[in-house]
Amino acid sequence: MTAEHVLDRRPLDPVRRTANKVPEVTVYFWIIKVLTTGMGETASDFLAKALGPVPAVGLGGLALIASLAVQFALRRYVAWAYWTAVVMVSVVGTMAADVLHVGLGVPYVVSTPAFLVVLAAVFALWYRCEGTLSIHGIRTRRREVFYWAAVLATFALGTAAGDLTAGIGFGYLGSVVLFAAAICLPALAHRFGTLNAVTAFWTAYVITRPLGASLADWMAVGHTRGGLGLGLAPVTLAWTAAIAAFVAYLAVSRRDVRVNG
């Protein structure tokens, strides 16, 4: 019996079954995931400066609700709808962490473990109700709710963690190196059989957030802050274009859809 069977022991409700609502985990998945994290970081900062924090949060929240409404209405995975929802989760997840820090004065050393507790609670409730944390069985409404709750929590956690490391001496480029090294650990642990596939996936999923966000911040911020000084708007637009290109390719090629899945 594989780890996947152990972590996915309950049958799906046949009445509410749909095709799996998330893509297969391929190299394209991880590339787009990192791109969405960076784009969400710089887009959130740009909107907060251009519109003000309150309007930016309101606009981001409405866009998130709309994108998730489309995603939930579909009965199968559709590349543009799924990744649009991920982008908006990235933007709003960044805003959630920033509001706590900038608006309410909560230090990242506090918010980072707090978001970790929230994510652990989502996983615990998900597993208790469904008997699985696998993304290969997102075929019911309840599992989809748990999935997106976990995704939102990972983005908020990753944002806080990335800003924490950047502020305690690593800087943005140092944080990129730190998280690039960290993301190799679950991959190696899974490769050598010491970590099951589900745990390895979610660990890597969390780490992609501070990795992508730190990289985008390093590209956008000024030289006095250790960055390249390219600016928030240009970095946001460039990363958005890259996301659109990859998603368009997947929509046509369907290389992220399991055959007979």
CSV table of C-alpha atoms in Angstrom, one decimal:
chain,number,residue,atom,x,y,z
A,1,MET,CA,0.0,0.0,0.0
A,2,THR,CA,1.4,3.4,-1.0
A,3,ALA,CA,1.5,6.6,1.1
A,4,GLU,CA,-1.2,8.0,-1.2
A,5,HIS,CA,-3.6,5.2,-0.3
A,6,VAL,CA,-2.9,5.7,3.4
A,7,LEU,CA,-3.6,9.4,3.1
A,8,ASP,CA,-6.7,9.1,0.9
A,9,ARG,CA,-8.7,6.3,2.5
A,10,ARG,CA,-12.3,7.6,2.2
A,11,PRO,CA,-14.5,7.2,-0.9
A,12,LEU,CA,-15.7,10.2,-2.7
A,13,ASP,CA,-19.4,11.1,-2.6
A,14,PRO,CA,-20.6,9.7,-6.0
A,15,VAL,CA,-23.4,12.3,-6.2
A,16,ARG,CA,-21.1,15.3,-5.9
A,17,ARG,CA,-18.1,13.8,-7.8
A,18,THR,CA,-16.5,15.9,-10.5
A,19,ALA,CA,-13.2,15.7,-12.4
A,20,ASN,CA,-10.2,16.7,-10.3
A,21,LYS,CA,-10.2,20.5,-10.0
A,22,VAL,CA,-6.5,21.0,-9.7
A,23,PRO,CA,-3.6,20.5,-12.2
A,24,GLU,CA,-1.1,17.7,-12.1
A,25,VAL,CA,2.1,18.5,-10.3
A,26,THR,CA,4.7,19.0,-13.1
A,27,VAL,CA,7.6,21.3,-13.6
A,28,TYR,CA,5.2,23.8,-15.1
A,29,PHE,CA,3.1,23.7,-11.9
A,30,TRP,CA,6.1,24.8,-9.8
A,31,ILE,CA,7.3,27.4,-12.3
A,32,ILE,CA,3.9,29.1,-12.4
A,33,LYS,CA,3.5,28.7,-8.7
A,34,VAL,CA,6.7,30.6,-8.0
A,35,LEU,CA,5.7,33.3,-10.6
A,36,THR,CA,2.4,33.8,-9.0
A,37,THR,CA,4.0,34.3,-5.6
A,38,GLY,CA,6.3,37.0,-6.9
A,39,MET,CA,3.7,38.7,-8.9
A,40,GLY,CA,1.3,38.7,-5.9
A,41,GLU,CA,3.9,40.2,-3.7
A,42,THR,CA,4.8,43.1,-6.0
A,43,ALA,CA,1.2,43.6,-7.2
A,44,SER,CA,0.0,43.9,-3.6
A,45,ASP,CA,2.6,46.5,-2.8
A,46,PHE,CA,1.9,48.4,-6.0
A,47,LEU,CA,-1.8,48.5,-5.4
A,48,ALA,CA,-1.3,49.6,-1.8
A,49,LYS,CA,0.8,52.5,-2.9
A,50,ALA,CA,-1.3,53.5,-5.9
A,51,LEU,CA,-4.7,53.2,-4.3
A,52,GLY,CA,-4.1,53.2,-0.6
A,53,PRO,CA,-4.2,50.1,1.7
A,54,VAL,CA,-8.0,50.1,2.4
A,55,PRO,CA,-9.1,50.4,-1.3
A,56,ALA,CA,-6.4,47.9,-2.3
A,57,VAL,CA,-7.6,45.4,0.2
A,58,GLY,CA,-11.3,45.9,-0.8
A,59,LEU,CA,-10.5,45.6,-4.5
A,60,GLY,CA,-8.3,42.5,-4.0
A,61,GLY,CA,-11.0,40.9,-1.8
A,62,LEU,CA,-13.7,41.4,-4.5
A,63,ALA,CA,-11.4,40.0,-7.2
A,64,LEU,CA,-10.6,37.0,-5.1
A,65,ILE,CA,-14.2,36.3,-4.4
A,66,ALA,CA,-15.0,36.6,-8.1
A,67,SER,CA,-12.1,34.3,-9.2
A,68,LEU,CA,-13.0,31.6,-6.6
A,69,ALA,CA,-16.7,31.8,-7.7
A,70,VAL,CA,-15.7,31.0,-11.2
A,71,GLN,CA,-13.3,28.2,-10.0
A,72,PHE,CA,-16.0,26.6,-7.9
A,73,ALA,CA,-18.6,26.9,-10.6
A,74,LEU,CA,-16.6,24.8,-13.0
A,75,ARG,CA,-16.8,21.0,-12.8
A,76,ARG,CA,-13.2,20.3,-14.0
A,77,TYR,CA,-9.8,21.8,-14.0
A,78,VAL,CA,-9.5,24.8,-16.4
A,79,ALA,CA,-6.1,26.3,-16.5
A,80,TRP,CA,-6.9,30.0,-16.8
A,81,ALA,CA,-9.6,29.9,-14.1
A,82,TYR,CA,-7.4,27.9,-11.6
A,83,TRP,CA,-4.3,30.1,-12.0
A,84,THR,CA,-6.4,33.3,-11.9
A,85,ALA,CA,-7.7,32.2,-8.5
A,86,VAL,CA,-4.1,31.3,-7.4
A,87,VAL,CA,-2.9,34.8,-8.5
A,88,MET,CA,-5.7,36.5,-6.5
A,89,VAL,CA,-5.0,34.3,-3.5
A,90,SER,CA,-1.4,35.4,-3.7
A,91,VAL,CA,-2.3,39.1,-3.8
A,92,VAL,CA,-4.8,38.9,-1.0
A,93,GLY,CA,-2.5,36.6,1.1
A,94,THR,CA,0.2,39.2,0.8
A,95,MET,CA,-2.2,41.9,1.9
A,96,ALA,CA,-3.4,39.8,4.9
A,97,ALA,CA,0.2,39.5,6.2
A,98,ASP,CA,1.0,43.1,5.4
A,99,VAL,CA,-2.2,44.4,7.1
A,100,LEU,CA,-1.2,42.6,10.3
A,101,HIS,CA,2.3,44.0,10.2
A,102,VAL,CA,1.8,47.5,8.8
A,103,GLY,CA,-1.7,48.3,9.9
A,104,LEU,CA,-1.9,46.6,13.2
A,105,GLY,CA,1.8,46.6,14.2
A,106,VAL,CA,2.0,42.8,14.6
A,107,PRO,CA,5.7,41.8,14.1
A,108,TYR,CA,6.5,39.1,11.6
A,109,VAL,CA,8.1,37.0,14.4
A,110,VAL,CA,4.6,36.8,15.8
A,111,SER,CA,2.5,36.6,12.6
A,112,THR,CA,4.7,33.9,11.0
A,113,PRO,CA,4.0,31.2,13.7
A,114,ALA,CA,0.4,32.4,14.0
A,115,PHE,CA,-0.2,31.7,10.3
A,116,LEU,CA,1.6,28.4,10.7
A,117,VAL,CA,-1.0,27.5,13.5
A,118,VAL,CA,-3.8,28.5,11.1
A,119,LEU,CA,-2.4,26.3,8.3
A,120,ALA,CA,-2.0,23.4,10.7
A,121,ALA,CA,-5.6,23.8,11.9
A,122,VAL,CA,-6.9,23.8,8.3
A,123,PHE,CA,-4.9,20.6,7.6
A,124,ALA,CA,-6.1,18.9,10.8
A,125,LEU,CA,-9.7,19.7,10.1
A,126,TRP,CA,-9.4,18.7,6.4
A,127,TYR,CA,-7.8,15.4,7.3
A,128,ARG,CA,-10.4,14.7,10.1
A,129,CYS,CA,-13.3,15.3,7.7
A,130,GLU,CA,-11.9,13.8,4.5
A,131,GLY,CA,-9.2,11.4,5.5
A,132,THR,CA,-6.8,12.9,3.0
A,133,LEU,CA,-4.7,15.9,2.2
A,134,SER,CA,-3.9,14.8,-1.3
A,135,ILE,CA,-4.6,17.1,-4.2
A,136,HIS,CA,-5.4,14.2,-6.5
A,137,GLY,CA,-8.9,13.9,-5.0
A,138,ILE,CA,-10.3,17.5,-5.2
A,139,ARG,CA,-13.5,16.3,-6.7
A,140,THR,CA,-16.1,17.4,-4.1
A,141,ARG,CA,-17.2,20.9,-3.0
A,142,ARG,CA,-16.0,20.3,0.6
A,143,ARG,CA,-12.6,19.1,-0.4
A,144,GLU,CA,-12.3,22.1,-2.7
A,145,VAL,CA,-13.1,24.5,0.2
A,146,PHE,CA,-10.4,22.9,2.3
A,147,TYR,CA,-7.9,23.0,-0.5
A,148,TRP,CA,-8.4,26.8,-1.1
A,149,ALA,CA,-8.4,27.5,2.6
A,150,ALA,CA,-5.0,25.7,2.8
A,151,VAL,CA,-3.7,27.6,-0.2
A,152,LEU,CA,-4.7,31.0,1.3
A,153,ALA,CA,-3.1,30.1,4.6
A,154,THR,CA,0.2,29.0,2.8
A,155,PHE,CA,0.4,32.3,1.0
A,156,ALA,CA,-0.1,34.4,4.1
A,157,LEU,CA,2.4,32.2,6.0
A,158,GLY,CA,5.0,32.4,3.2
A,159,THR,CA,4.6,36.2,2.9
A,160,ALA,CA,5.2,36.7,6.6
A,161,ALA,CA,8.2,34.2,6.6
A,162,GLY,CA,9.8,35.9,3.7
A,163,ASP,CA,9.5,39.3,5.2
A,164,LEU,CA,10.8,38.0,8.5
A,165,THR,CA,14.0,36.6,7.0
A,166,ALA,CA,14.5,39.7,4.9
A,167,GLY,CA,14.2,41.9,8.0
A,168,ILE,CA,16.5,39.9,10.3
A,169,GLY,CA,19.7,40.2,8.2
A,170,PHE,CA,19.3,37.9,5.2
A,171,GLY,CA,18.0,40.6,2.9
A,172,TYR,CA,16.0,39.8,-0.2
A,173,LEU,CA,18.8,38.1,-2.1
A,174,GLY,CA,19.9,36.2,0.9
A,175,SER,CA,16.3,35.1,1.5
A,176,VAL,CA,16.2,33.8,-2.1
A,177,VAL,CA,19.2,31.7,-1.5
A,178,LEU,CA,17.9,30.5,1.9
A,179,PHE,CA,14.5,29.4,0.5
A,180,ALA,CA,16.0,27.9,-2.7
A,181,ALA,CA,18.1,25.7,-0.5
A,182,ALA,CA,15.1,24.9,1.8
A,183,ILE,CA,12.8,23.8,-1.0
A,184,CYS,CA,15.3,21.1,-2.0
A,185,LEU,CA,14.9,19.4,1.4
A,186,PRO,CA,11.4,18.0,0.9
A,187,ALA,CA,12.3,17.0,-2.6
A,188,LEU,CA,15.3,15.1,-1.5
A,189,ALA,CA,13.5,13.6,1.5
A,190,HIS,CA,10.8,12.3,-0.8
A,191,ARG,CA,13.3,11.1,-3.3
A,192,PHE,CA,15.0,8.9,-0.7
A,193,GLY,CA,11.8,7.7,0.9
A,194,THR,CA,11.9,9.5,4.2
A,195,LEU,CA,8.9,11.8,3.4
A,196,ASN,CA,5.6,10.8,1.8
A,197,ALA,CA,4.4,12.5,-1.3
A,198,VAL,CA,1.6,14.5,0.3
A,199,THR,CA,3.8,16.0,3.1
A,200,ALA,CA,6.6,16.7,0.6
A,201,PHE,CA,4.2,18.5,-1.7
A,202,TRP,CA,2.7,20.8,0.9
A,203,THR,CA,6.1,21.6,2.5
A,204,ALA,CA,7.4,22.6,-0.9
A,205,TYR,CA,4.2,24.5,-1.6
A,206,VAL,CA,4.7,26.7,1.5
A,207,ILE,CA,8.3,27.4,0.7
A,208,THR,CA,7.6,28.5,-2.9
A,209,ARG,CA,5.8,31.5,-1.5
A,210,PRO,CA,8.7,33.2,0.3
A,211,LEU,CA,11.0,32.1,-2.5
A,212,GLY,CA,9.1,33.8,-5.2
A,213,ALA,CA,8.2,36.8,-3.1
A,214,SER,CA,11.8,37.4,-2.1
A,215,LEU,CA,13.0,37.1,-5.7
A,216,ALA,CA,10.4,39.6,-6.9
A,217,ASP,CA,11.1,42.0,-4.1
A,218,TRP,CA,14.8,41.8,-4.8
A,219,MET,CA,14.1,42.7,-8.5
A,220,ALA,CA,11.8,45.5,-7.6
A,221,VAL,CA,13.2,47.4,-4.6
A,222,GLY,CA,15.9,50.1,-4.9
A,223,HIS,CA,19.6,49.7,-4.6
A,224,THR,CA,19.7,51.2,-1.1
A,225,ARG,CA,17.6,48.1,0.0
A,226,GLY,CA,19.8,45.7,-1.7
A,227,GLY,CA,17.6,45.2,-4.8
A,228,LEU,CA,17.9,45.8,-8.6
A,229,GLY,CA,15.7,48.8,-8.5
A,230,LEU,CA,13.4,47.7,-11.4
A,231,GLY,CA,10.3,49.0,-9.8
A,232,LEU,CA,7.1,47.4,-8.6
A,233,ALA,CA,5.0,48.0,-11.8
A,234,PRO,CA,7.6,46.7,-14.3
A,235,VAL,CA,8.2,43.5,-12.2
A,236,THR,CA,4.5,42.9,-11.8
A,237,LEU,CA,3.8,43.3,-15.5
A,238,ALA,CA,6.8,41.1,-16.5
A,239,TRP,CA,5.8,38.3,-14.1
A,240,THR,CA,2.2,38.6,-15.1
A,241,ALA,CA,3.2,38.2,-18.8
A,242,ALA,CA,5.2,35.1,-17.9
A,243,ILE,CA,2.3,33.6,-16.0
A,244,ALA,CA,0.0,34.2,-18.9
A,245,ALA,CA,2.4,32.6,-21.4
A,246,PHE,CA,2.8,29.5,-19.4
A,247,VAL,CA,-0.9,29.2,-18.6
A,248,ALA,CA,-1.8,29.7,-22.3
A,249,TYR,CA,0.7,26.9,-23.2
A,250,LEU,CA,-0.9,24.5,-20.7
A,251,ALA,CA,-4.4,25.4,-21.8
A,252,VAL,CA,-3.4,24.3,-25.4
A,253,SER,CA,-1.1,21.4,-24.6
A,254,ARG,CA,-3.0,20.1,-21.5
A,255,ARG,CA,0.3,18.8,-20.2
A,256,ASP,CA,-1.0,19.4,-16.7
A,257,VAL,CA,-4.0,17.2,-17.0
A,258,ARG,CA,-3.9,13.5,-16.0
A,259,VAL,CA,-4.9,11.2,-18.9
A,260,ASN,CA,-7.7,8.9,-17.7
A,261,GLY,CA,-7.4,10.6,-14.3
